[in-house]
Coordinates of C-alpha atoms in Angstrom, one line a residue:
M4 CA 0.0 0.0 0.0
V5 CA 1.4 3.4 -1.0
V6 CA 1.1 6.0 1.7
A7 CA 0.5 9.6 0.5
P8 CA 3.5 11.9 1.1
S9 CA 1.1 14.4 2.8
L10 CA 0.0 11.8 5.3
I11 CA 3.6 10.9 6.1
V12 CA 4.4 14.6 6.7
V13 CA 1.3 15.0 9.0
V14 CA 2.3 11.9 11.0
V15 CA 5.9 13.0 11.3
L16 CA 4.9 16.6 12.3
V17 CA 2.4 15.4 15.0
A18 CA 5.0 13.0 16.4
M19 CA 7.7 15.7 16.4
V20 CA 5.4 18.2 18.3
A21 CA 4.4 15.5 20.7
L22 CA 8.0 14.7 21.5
F23 CA 8.7 18.4 21.9
V24 CA 5.9 18.8 24.4
S25 CA 6.9 15.6 26.3
D26 CA 10.3 17.1 26.9
R27 CA 11.7 13.5 27.3
V28 CA 14.0 13.6 24.3
P29 CA 16.4 16.4 23.5
L30 CA 14.9 18.9 21.0
D31 CA 17.8 18.6 18.5
L32 CA 17.5 14.8 18.5
V33 CA 13.7 15.1 17.9
A34 CA 14.3 17.4 14.9
L35 CA 17.0 15.1 13.5
M36 CA 14.6 12.1 13.8
A37 CA 11.9 14.0 11.9
M38 CA 14.4 15.1 9.2
C39 CA 15.6 11.5 8.8
A40 CA 12.0 10.2 8.6
L41 CA 11.2 12.6 5.8
L42 CA 14.3 11.6 4.0
G43 CA 13.9 7.9 4.6
T44 CA 10.3 7.8 3.4
G45 CA 11.2 9.7 0.2
V46 CA 9.2 12.8 1.0
L47 CA 12.4 14.9 0.7
T48 CA 15.5 14.3 -1.4
T49 CA 18.9 14.2 0.3
G50 CA 19.6 17.8 -0.9
E51 CA 16.3 19.0 0.5
A52 CA 16.6 17.2 3.8
L53 CA 20.2 18.6 4.4
A54 CA 19.5 22.1 3.0
G55 CA 18.9 23.4 6.5
F56 CA 22.5 23.0 7.4
A57 CA 23.5 25.2 4.5
N58 CA 21.0 27.9 5.5
P59 CA 22.6 31.2 6.5
I60 CA 20.4 31.3 9.6
V61 CA 22.3 28.3 11.1
S62 CA 25.7 30.0 10.6
M63 CA 24.4 33.3 12.0
I64 CA 23.1 31.6 15.1
A65 CA 26.4 29.8 15.7
G66 CA 28.4 33.0 15.1
L67 CA 26.2 35.0 17.5
F68 CA 27.0 32.6 20.3
V69 CA 30.7 33.2 19.7
V70 CA 30.3 37.0 19.7
G71 CA 28.4 36.9 23.0
A72 CA 31.1 34.6 24.5
G73 CA 33.8 37.1 23.4
L74 CA 32.0 40.0 25.1
Q75 CA 31.7 38.0 28.3
R76 CA 35.3 36.9 28.3
A77 CA 36.5 40.4 27.7
G78 CA 34.7 41.5 30.9
V79 CA 32.2 43.7 29.1
T80 CA 29.1 42.0 30.3
A81 CA 30.4 41.6 33.9
W82 CA 31.2 45.3 33.9
L83 CA 27.8 46.1 32.6
G84 CA 26.2 44.0 35.3
A85 CA 28.3 45.6 38.0
Q86 CA 26.9 49.0 37.2
L87 CA 23.5 47.8 38.4
A88 CA 24.6 48.2 42.0
R89 CA 25.5 51.8 41.3
V90 CA 22.3 53.0 39.8
G91 CA 19.8 50.5 41.3
G92 CA 19.7 52.3 44.6
R93 CA 17.9 50.7 47.6
S94 CA 14.4 50.8 46.1
E95 CA 13.3 47.3 45.0
R96 CA 11.3 48.7 42.1
R97 CA 14.1 50.9 40.9
L98 CA 16.5 48.0 41.2
A99 CA 14.2 45.7 39.2
V100 CA 13.7 48.3 36.5
T101 CA 17.5 48.8 36.2
I102 CA 18.1 45.0 36.0
M103 CA 15.4 44.5 33.4
T104 CA 16.7 47.4 31.3
V105 CA 20.2 46.1 31.3
S106 CA 18.9 42.5 30.6
A107 CA 16.8 43.7 27.6
L108 CA 19.6 45.8 26.1
A109 CA 22.2 43.0 26.5
S110 CA 19.9 40.3 25.0
S111 CA 19.2 42.5 22.0
F112 CA 22.8 41.7 20.9
M113 CA 23.4 38.3 22.4
S114 CA 21.4 35.2 23.3
S115 CA 18.9 35.6 26.1
T116 CA 20.3 32.5 27.8
G117 CA 23.8 34.0 27.8
T118 CA 22.5 37.2 29.2
V119 CA 20.7 35.6 32.1
A120 CA 23.6 33.2 32.8
I121 CA 25.9 36.2 33.0
L122 CA 23.7 38.5 35.1
M123 CA 22.3 35.9 37.5
P124 CA 25.2 35.9 39.9
V125 CA 25.1 39.7 40.0
V126 CA 21.4 39.8 40.6
V127 CA 21.4 37.2 43.3
S128 CA 24.2 39.0 45.1
L129 CA 22.4 42.3 44.8
A130 CA 19.2 40.8 46.1
R131 CA 21.0 39.4 49.2
K132 CA 22.8 42.7 49.7
R133 CA 19.5 44.6 49.6
G134 CA 17.7 42.1 51.9
L135 CA 15.5 40.8 49.1
A136 CA 14.5 37.2 48.2
P137 CA 16.2 36.4 44.8
G138 CA 12.8 35.4 43.5
R139 CA 11.8 39.1 43.5
L140 CA 14.3 39.9 40.8
L141 CA 15.2 36.7 38.8
M142 CA 11.9 36.3 37.0
P143 CA 11.9 39.9 35.8
L144 CA 15.5 39.3 34.7
A145 CA 14.5 36.3 32.6
F146 CA 11.4 37.9 31.1
A147 CA 13.3 41.1 30.3
S148 CA 15.9 39.1 28.4
L149 CA 13.0 37.6 26.2
L150 CA 11.6 41.1 25.7
G151 CA 15.1 42.3 24.6
G152 CA 15.2 39.7 21.9
M153 CA 12.4 41.7 20.2
L154 CA 14.7 44.7 19.7
T155 CA 17.0 43.7 16.8
L156 CA 17.3 41.3 14.0
I157 CA 19.9 39.2 15.9
G158 CA 18.1 39.4 19.3
T159 CA 16.5 36.0 18.9
P160 CA 16.5 33.3 16.2
P161 CA 12.7 33.8 15.4
N162 CA 13.5 37.3 14.1
I163 CA 16.1 35.9 11.7
V164 CA 13.6 33.2 10.6
V165 CA 10.8 35.6 9.7
S166 CA 13.3 37.8 7.9
D167 CA 14.6 34.9 5.9
E168 CA 11.0 33.9 5.0
L169 CA 10.6 37.3 3.3
R170 CA 13.9 36.9 1.6
R171 CA 13.1 33.4 0.5
H172 CA 10.1 34.7 -1.5
G173 CA 12.2 37.5 -3.2
G174 CA 11.7 40.2 -0.7
Q175 CA 14.4 42.3 0.9
G176 CA 13.9 40.9 4.4
F177 CA 13.8 42.9 7.6
S178 CA 16.7 45.2 8.4
F179 CA 18.7 45.1 11.6
F180 CA 16.6 47.7 13.3
S181 CA 13.2 46.8 11.7
F182 CA 12.3 45.2 15.0
T183 CA 13.4 48.1 17.2
A184 CA 10.3 50.3 17.1
P185 CA 7.7 47.6 17.9
G186 CA 10.1 45.7 20.1
L187 CA 10.9 48.8 22.1
V188 CA 7.2 49.6 22.7
L189 CA 6.6 46.0 23.9
A190 CA 9.8 46.0 26.0
V191 CA 8.8 49.3 27.8
V192 CA 5.3 48.1 28.4
G193 CA 6.5 44.7 29.6
I194 CA 9.1 46.2 32.0
A195 CA 6.5 48.7 33.3
F196 CA 4.0 45.8 33.8
L197 CA 6.5 43.7 35.7
A198 CA 7.7 46.6 37.8
F199 CA 4.4 48.2 38.7
V200 CA 1.8 45.4 38.5
A201 CA 3.3 41.9 38.6
G202 CA 5.5 42.6 41.6
R203 CA 2.6 41.7 43.9
W204 CA 2.5 38.2 42.3
L205 CA 6.2 37.5 42.7
P206 CA 7.0 35.1 45.6
R207 CA 8.6 36.9 48.5
G208 CA 10.3 33.9 49.9
Q209 CA 12.7 34.2 52.8
E210 CA 14.3 37.6 52.7
A211 CA 17.8 38.2 54.0
T212 CA 19.0 41.1 56.1
D213 CA 21.8 43.4 55.1
D214 CA 23.9 41.9 58.0
E215 CA 23.4 38.4 56.5
A216 CA 24.1 39.5 53.0
P217 CA 27.3 41.5 52.4
G218 CA 28.3 42.6 48.9
S219 CA 29.9 39.3 48.1
V220 CA 28.8 35.9 49.3
T221 CA 31.1 34.4 51.9
Q222 CA 32.1 30.8 52.2
G223 CA 30.4 30.6 55.5
E224 CA 27.1 31.8 54.0
L225 CA 27.2 29.3 51.3
S226 CA 28.1 26.5 53.7
G227 CA 25.2 27.5 56.0
T228 CA 22.8 27.7 53.1
Y229 CA 23.6 24.1 52.1
G230 CA 23.6 22.8 55.7
I231 CA 27.1 21.4 55.5
L232 CA 28.4 23.0 58.7
D233 CA 26.7 20.3 60.8
R234 CA 28.4 17.7 58.8
I235 CA 31.9 19.1 59.2
G236 CA 34.3 17.4 61.6
A237 CA 37.9 18.0 62.5
F238 CA 40.5 15.6 64.0
S239 CA 44.2 15.4 64.6
L240 CA 46.2 12.7 62.9
P241 CA 48.4 10.8 65.5
P242 CA 51.8 9.4 64.3
D243 CA 50.5 5.8 64.4
S244 CA 47.5 6.5 62.1
A245 CA 47.3 4.3 59.0
L246 CA 46.8 7.5 56.9
V247 CA 50.2 9.0 57.7
G248 CA 52.4 8.8 54.6
Q249 CA 49.5 8.2 52.2
S250 CA 48.5 10.8 49.6
L251 CA 44.9 11.9 49.2
A252 CA 44.6 9.9 46.0
E253 CA 46.0 6.8 47.6
A254 CA 43.7 7.1 50.7
D255 CA 40.6 7.6 48.4
L256 CA 38.6 8.5 51.5
R257 CA 35.4 9.4 49.6
A258 CA 35.2 5.9 48.0
R259 CA 36.1 4.0 51.2
Y260 CA 34.3 6.0 53.8
G261 CA 32.1 8.5 52.0
V262 CA 33.9 11.5 53.5
T263 CA 35.5 14.5 51.7
V264 CA 38.6 16.2 52.9
L265 CA 38.0 19.9 52.9
A266 CA 41.2 21.3 54.5
V267 CA 44.5 20.2 56.0
R268 CA 46.3 22.4 58.5
R269 CA 50.0 21.9 59.1
D270 CA 51.4 24.6 61.3
A271 CA 55.0 24.2 60.5
R272 CA 54.3 24.8 56.8
T273 CA 51.2 26.9 56.9
E274 CA 51.5 30.7 57.1
Q275 CA 49.3 32.0 60.0
G276 CA 47.5 28.7 60.2
R277 CA 45.9 28.8 56.8
P278 CA 45.0 25.5 55.3
L279 CA 47.0 23.8 52.7
R280 CA 45.7 23.5 49.2
I281 CA 43.9 20.1 48.7
L282 CA 45.6 18.2 45.9
P283 CA 45.6 14.5 45.1
T284 CA 49.4 14.4 45.7
L285 CA 49.1 16.0 49.2
R286 CA 50.4 13.4 51.8
F287 CA 49.2 13.2 55.3
E288 CA 51.7 13.8 58.1
A289 CA 51.6 13.2 61.8
H290 CA 49.8 15.8 63.8
D291 CA 48.0 17.2 60.7
R292 CA 44.7 18.8 61.6
V293 CA 42.2 17.5 59.1
V294 CA 38.8 19.1 58.3
L295 CA 36.4 16.9 56.5
L296 CA 32.7 16.6 55.4
A297 CA 30.6 13.5 56.0
P298 CA 27.1 12.5 54.9
D299 CA 26.1 12.2 58.6
A300 CA 27.4 12.1 62.2
T301 CA 27.6 8.3 62.3
T302 CA 29.8 8.1 59.2
L303 CA 32.0 10.9 60.6
A304 CA 32.5 9.1 63.9
R305 CA 33.2 5.8 62.2
F306 CA 35.9 7.3 60.0
V307 CA 37.6 9.1 62.9
R308 CA 37.6 5.9 64.9
E309 CA 39.0 3.7 62.1
A310 CA 41.5 6.2 61.0
G311 CA 42.9 6.5 64.5
G312 CA 42.2 10.2 64.7
E313 CA 41.6 12.3 67.7
G314 CA 38.5 14.4 67.6
R315 CA 38.9 18.2 68.0
D316 CA 36.3 20.7 69.2
E317 CA 36.7 23.3 66.5
P318 CA 34.3 26.0 65.4
K319 CA 31.7 25.1 62.8
T320 CA 33.2 27.1 60.0
L321 CA 35.1 26.5 56.8
V322 CA 38.0 28.5 55.6
L323 CA 39.7 27.6 52.3
P324 CA 43.1 28.5 51.0
P325 CA 43.4 31.7 49.0
E326 CA 43.8 29.6 45.8
E327 CA 40.4 28.0 46.3
T328 CA 36.8 29.2 46.2
M329 CA 33.3 27.9 46.7
A330 CA 30.6 28.3 44.0
E331 CA 26.9 27.7 43.6
V332 CA 26.3 26.0 40.2
V333 CA 22.9 25.3 38.4
I334 CA 22.2 22.4 36.2
P335 CA 20.5 24.0 33.2
R336 CA 17.8 22.4 31.0
R337 CA 19.4 20.0 28.5
S338 CA 22.6 19.6 30.4
R339 CA 24.4 16.4 29.4
F340 CA 24.7 15.5 33.0
A341 CA 21.0 15.6 33.9
G342 CA 20.0 12.1 34.9
K343 CA 23.6 11.1 35.9
T344 CA 25.3 10.9 39.3
V345 CA 28.2 13.0 40.3
R346 CA 30.3 9.8 40.3
D347 CA 29.1 8.9 36.8
I348 CA 30.3 12.2 35.3
A349 CA 33.7 11.9 37.1
F350 CA 33.2 15.5 38.4
R351 CA 36.4 15.7 40.4
T352 CA 38.5 14.4 37.5
R353 CA 36.8 16.3 34.7
Y354 CA 36.5 19.7 36.5
R355 CA 39.1 19.4 39.3
S356 CA 36.4 20.4 41.8
T357 CA 34.4 18.7 44.5
V358 CA 30.7 18.7 44.9
L359 CA 29.9 19.3 48.6
A360 CA 26.1 19.4 48.6
V361 CA 23.1 19.4 46.3
Q362 CA 19.8 21.3 46.6
R363 CA 16.6 20.5 44.7
G364 CA 13.6 22.9 44.9
G365 CA 15.4 24.9 47.6
Q366 CA 15.7 21.8 49.9
N367 CA 19.1 20.2 50.8
R368 CA 19.3 16.6 49.6
E369 CA 20.6 14.1 52.1
G370 CA 22.9 11.1 51.5
A371 CA 26.1 10.4 49.7
V372 CA 26.7 13.2 47.2
G373 CA 28.5 11.0 44.7
E374 CA 25.5 8.7 44.3
M375 CA 22.9 11.5 43.8
V376 CA 21.2 11.6 40.4
L377 CA 21.2 15.2 39.1
E378 CA 18.2 16.8 37.5
A379 CA 17.8 20.0 35.6
G380 CA 17.3 22.9 38.0
D381 CA 19.4 21.3 40.8
T382 CA 22.0 23.6 42.4
L383 CA 25.4 22.3 43.5
L384 CA 27.8 23.6 46.1
V385 CA 31.2 23.2 44.6
K386 CA 34.7 23.7 46.0
G387 CA 37.8 24.0 44.0
A388 CA 40.6 26.2 42.6
R389 CA 39.4 29.4 41.0
K390 CA 40.7 28.1 37.6
S391 CA 38.5 25.0 38.1
V392 CA 35.4 27.2 38.5
E393 CA 36.4 28.9 35.3
L394 CA 36.2 25.5 33.6
L395 CA 32.6 25.3 34.7
R396 CA 31.9 28.8 33.4
N397 CA 33.2 27.6 30.0
T398 CA 30.6 24.9 29.7
P399 CA 27.4 26.9 29.9
R400 CA 25.4 24.1 28.3
D401 CA 26.1 21.8 31.3
F402 CA 26.6 24.3 34.2
V403 CA 25.8 27.9 35.0
V404 CA 27.9 29.4 37.8
L405 CA 25.3 31.3 39.9
L406 CA 27.5 32.5 42.8
E407 CA 31.1 32.4 43.7
S408 CA 32.5 33.2 47.2
R409 CA 34.7 36.0 46.1
T410 CA 34.3 39.5 44.7
E411 CA 34.8 39.8 41.0
D412 CA 37.0 42.5 39.5
T413 CA 34.4 44.6 37.7
T414 CA 36.8 47.2 36.4
L415 CA 36.6 47.3 32.6
D416 CA 40.0 46.7 31.1
V417 CA 39.8 49.0 28.0
R418 CA 42.7 47.4 26.2
R419 CA 41.3 43.9 26.7
A420 CA 37.8 44.9 25.7
A421 CA 38.7 47.1 22.7
G422 CA 38.9 44.2 20.2
P423 CA 35.6 42.6 21.1
L424 CA 33.8 46.0 21.3
L425 CA 35.2 47.0 17.9
A426 CA 34.2 43.6 16.4
M427 CA 30.6 44.0 17.7
L428 CA 30.4 47.6 16.5
G429 CA 31.7 46.6 13.1
M430 CA 29.1 43.9 12.9
L431 CA 26.3 46.3 13.7
I432 CA 27.5 48.8 11.1
L433 CA 27.8 46.2 8.4
M434 CA 24.3 44.8 9.1
T435 CA 22.6 48.2 9.5
F436 CA 23.9 49.6 6.2
R437 CA 23.7 46.2 4.4
V438 CA 27.3 46.4 3.3
V439 CA 27.6 42.7 3.2
P440 CA 25.1 39.8 3.9
N441 CA 24.1 39.6 7.5
V442 CA 25.6 36.1 7.9
L443 CA 29.0 37.4 6.7
A444 CA 28.9 40.3 9.2
V445 CA 28.2 37.9 12.0
L446 CA 30.9 35.4 11.0
L447 CA 33.5 38.2 10.6
A448 CA 32.7 39.4 14.1
A449 CA 33.1 35.8 15.4
V450 CA 36.4 35.4 13.6
A451 CA 37.6 38.7 15.2
M452 CA 36.9 37.3 18.6
V453 CA 39.3 34.5 18.0
A454 CA 41.8 36.6 16.0
S455 CA 42.0 39.1 18.8
K456 CA 42.8 36.2 21.2
T457 CA 39.8 37.0 23.3
L458 CA 38.7 33.4 22.8
T459 CA 40.7 30.4 21.7
T460 CA 39.4 28.3 18.9
V461 CA 38.5 25.5 21.3
E462 CA 36.6 28.0 23.6
A463 CA 34.7 29.4 20.6
Y464 CA 33.4 26.0 19.6
R465 CA 32.6 25.1 23.2
R466 CA 30.5 28.2 23.8
I467 CA 28.3 27.5 20.8
N468 CA 24.9 26.0 21.8
W469 CA 25.0 23.2 19.3
E470 CA 21.5 22.1 20.4
S471 CA 20.0 25.3 19.1
V472 CA 22.1 25.2 15.9
V473 CA 21.2 21.6 15.0
L474 CA 17.5 22.2 16.0
V475 CA 17.1 25.0 13.5
A476 CA 19.0 23.2 10.7
A477 CA 16.9 20.0 11.2
V478 CA 13.5 21.7 11.6
L479 CA 13.8 23.8 8.5
P480 CA 13.2 20.8 6.1
M481 CA 9.8 20.3 7.7
A482 CA 8.7 23.6 6.2
T483 CA 10.0 22.4 2.9
A484 CA 8.0 19.2 3.2
L485 CA 4.8 21.1 4.1
D486 CA 5.3 23.3 1.0
K487 CA 6.3 20.4 -1.3
T488 CA 3.3 18.2 -0.4
G489 CA 0.8 21.0 -0.6
L490 CA -0.1 20.8 3.1
L491 CA 1.0 24.4 3.6
D492 CA -1.3 25.6 0.8
Q493 CA -4.2 23.6 2.4
V494 CA -3.5 25.2 5.8
V495 CA -3.4 28.6 4.3
E496 CA -6.6 28.0 2.3
G497 CA -8.3 26.7 5.5
L498 CA -7.4 29.8 7.4
V499 CA -8.3 32.0 4.5
G500 CA -11.7 30.3 4.4
G501 CA -12.2 30.7 8.1
L502 CA -10.7 34.2 8.3
G503 CA -11.0 35.5 4.8
A504 CA -13.9 37.9 5.7
A505 CA -12.3 38.9 9.0
E506 CA -10.5 42.1 9.7
P507 CA -6.7 41.8 9.2
R508 CA -6.2 42.4 12.9
V509 CA -8.3 39.3 13.6
I510 CA -5.8 37.4 11.5
L511 CA -2.9 39.0 13.4
A512 CA -4.6 38.0 16.6
T513 CA -5.0 34.4 15.4
L514 CA -1.3 34.2 14.4
F515 CA -0.2 35.8 17.7
V516 CA -2.2 33.3 19.8
L517 CA -1.1 30.3 17.7
T518 CA 2.6 31.2 18.0
S519 CA 2.5 32.3 21.6
V520 CA 0.7 29.2 22.9
A521 CA 2.9 26.8 20.9
S522 CA 6.0 28.6 22.2
Q523 CA 5.0 27.7 25.8
V524 CA 5.6 24.0 25.2
I525 CA 8.0 23.7 22.3
S526 CA 11.0 25.8 21.1
N527 CA 10.0 29.2 19.9
T528 CA 12.4 28.8 17.0
A529 CA 10.8 25.6 15.9
T530 CA 7.4 27.2 16.2
T531 CA 8.4 30.2 14.1
V532 CA 9.9 27.9 11.4
L533 CA 6.5 26.2 11.1
V534 CA 4.2 29.3 11.5
A535 CA 6.1 31.8 9.4
P536 CA 5.3 30.1 6.0
V537 CA 1.6 30.0 7.1
A538 CA 1.7 33.7 7.9
Y539 CA 3.3 34.6 4.5
G540 CA 0.8 32.4 2.7
L541 CA -2.1 34.1 4.4
A542 CA -0.8 37.5 3.4
L543 CA -0.3 36.4 -0.2
N544 CA -3.8 34.8 -0.5
L545 CA -5.4 37.9 0.9
S546 CA -3.3 40.3 -1.2
L547 CA -1.9 41.9 1.9
A548 CA 1.6 43.0 2.8
P549 CA 3.4 40.0 4.6
E550 CA 5.5 42.2 6.9
P551 CA 2.9 42.8 9.6
F552 CA 2.0 39.1 9.7
L553 CA 5.6 38.0 10.0
M554 CA 6.5 40.7 12.5
T555 CA 3.5 39.5 14.7
V556 CA 4.8 36.0 14.5
A557 CA 8.3 37.0 15.6
L558 CA 7.0 39.2 18.5
A559 CA 4.7 36.4 19.7
A560 CA 7.5 33.9 19.6
S561 CA 9.3 35.9 22.3
T562 CA 6.4 35.8 24.8
A563 CA 7.5 32.5 26.3
F564 CA 6.5 33.5 29.8
A565 CA 3.8 31.1 31.1
T566 CA 5.7 28.0 31.9
P567 CA 9.2 27.2 33.2
I568 CA 9.8 24.9 30.2
A569 CA 8.9 27.6 27.7
S570 CA 12.4 28.9 27.5
P571 CA 15.9 28.0 28.8
V572 CA 16.0 31.2 30.7
N573 CA 12.9 30.2 32.7
M574 CA 14.6 27.0 33.6
L575 CA 17.7 28.8 34.7
V576 CA 15.9 30.9 37.3
L577 CA 13.4 28.3 38.3
N578 CA 15.3 26.8 41.2
A579 CA 17.5 29.8 42.0
G580 CA 14.4 32.0 42.5
G581 CA 12.5 29.4 44.4
Y582 CA 9.6 29.4 41.9
R583 CA 6.8 27.0 41.3
F584 CA 5.2 26.2 38.0
A585 CA 2.2 28.3 39.0
D586 CA 4.3 31.4 39.6
F587 CA 5.2 31.5 35.9
M588 CA 1.5 31.2 35.0
R589 CA 0.5 33.9 37.5
V590 CA 2.9 36.4 36.1
G591 CA 3.4 35.2 32.6
I592 CA -0.2 34.9 31.3
P593 CA -1.3 38.5 32.2
L594 CA 2.0 39.7 30.7
Q595 CA 1.2 37.8 27.5
L596 CA -2.3 39.3 27.4
V597 CA -1.0 42.8 27.8
L598 CA 1.6 42.3 25.0
F599 CA -1.0 40.7 22.8
A600 CA -3.2 43.8 23.0
V601 CA -0.3 46.2 22.4
T602 CA 0.9 44.2 19.4
L603 CA -2.5 44.4 17.7
V604 CA -2.4 48.2 18.0
I605 CA 1.2 49.0 17.1
V606 CA 2.1 46.5 14.4
P607 CA -0.5 47.7 11.8
L608 CA 0.6 51.3 12.5
M609 CA 4.3 50.6 11.9
F610 CA 3.8 48.0 9.1
P611 CA 0.6 48.8 7.2
F612 CA -1.4 46.0 5.5

């Protein structure tokens, strides 16, 4: 029996959307499976199925990740975030508006995920310093980054997708600043709504006091937050202990006893009693004072007894060597390590750091850390050298460093930042005046980041979110299949039949609702790839200008506010802000309705039918 190609496309499309919604399979893998299905069943030729990887959109998205990483490495974004403390003042509302403004401006030139990952540590530290629960500021930070994506062509992939849809049909496409006017109106309205209306719906949580929250988070504060102080023990090592002469690697205390050595004090070799740096090669000596962390008091007592140690009554505190630091790290959505244990990912070997504790939903998890299965949204308390924490920063797909127990140097090094800033400025000029194709302008800026030695080649590749790149490349062929089999024409004809007599604004409203609702459960980029051709087809069949319809689709795609799974930035702030699923609906749905109404007013004014 021969199956009609159109039926195959419908089945593949429904299966793809269902898997997107289930969130059980990585989005890029789902898109690749759909692409392979269309190729394997003969709906698409090999060239058609793989054409997405040659699409300029894909190269632009990859290049923008590199540009954003270069600005971060040069200290530009850290400096920008640090200015929040200077202009935010002590008013919560003023601080929130300042944070949202910076977030929106930054995300208009780099990915919203990168913006939130960079600003989260600054915002959490500011919240604690001002005596606020982080949840009062983190959701506005995330939502503002999505609003900022509306401001420029490169602000978010959906903008590039709708511009490419125009160009694909022989049009000129949207310019770099075509999105600025409507996006700015929506961003201002959205920020005002979040600052003056939605604040009453944000969870207040447990607010800190200024005394408890200095400008930078201390090791003691982090230790207390994760409840490890009660599990810290100290003992002296007698000369006859079996540990004397063994190195940390040889003793392998975590595997044998489930304990972690946090510090070793050796007065004769330690200036002013500071602890030695913990390295695998460090050998125990008689009379060493060892500070360690155990899962519980019973394990601690058993270890001290079997090791022949002498318990010491020391204060419940933890002081690390100057070379070491503590950090709070979030497992983001789609991390490779979600679903694996700390031991499975060889955390200590791979990142030269030690996981001391894990929190889920704001609650400390009990038991052996090495055996804990990690999930997206978990926060880890990590101890290691400062260079080791930098390794974690360089893998944003798997980890986002939320807080570090030291104050960052927020002075902008002009000589260091000059190259990246010039690269970004050159990219904006080339794109604004259409000197070269947009994709070339972005790739030139990305190359400049490496040529200026701001990033190494390895770092540049590592900072690209390949899931997003592959997702777009693999989803694009679905639009080709819909067009090739005539399904797209049928959808357009159906909408024209149902909406043909309706006012153009009713059609805009339908497209906005369709795009916005779909973006709450599946990728907004994938949604735009599928809806943009429908929007263009509607305009063509109704003899109307396509620009207002495509602009509406792009703006609606950036309203992923109502669920924590709607956007990676929502997942990033979910646990750190102590939010529940209902919190996103309580704030996000009213915000969507407000932006929906504003869009229907301003888009036809700026882009006539």
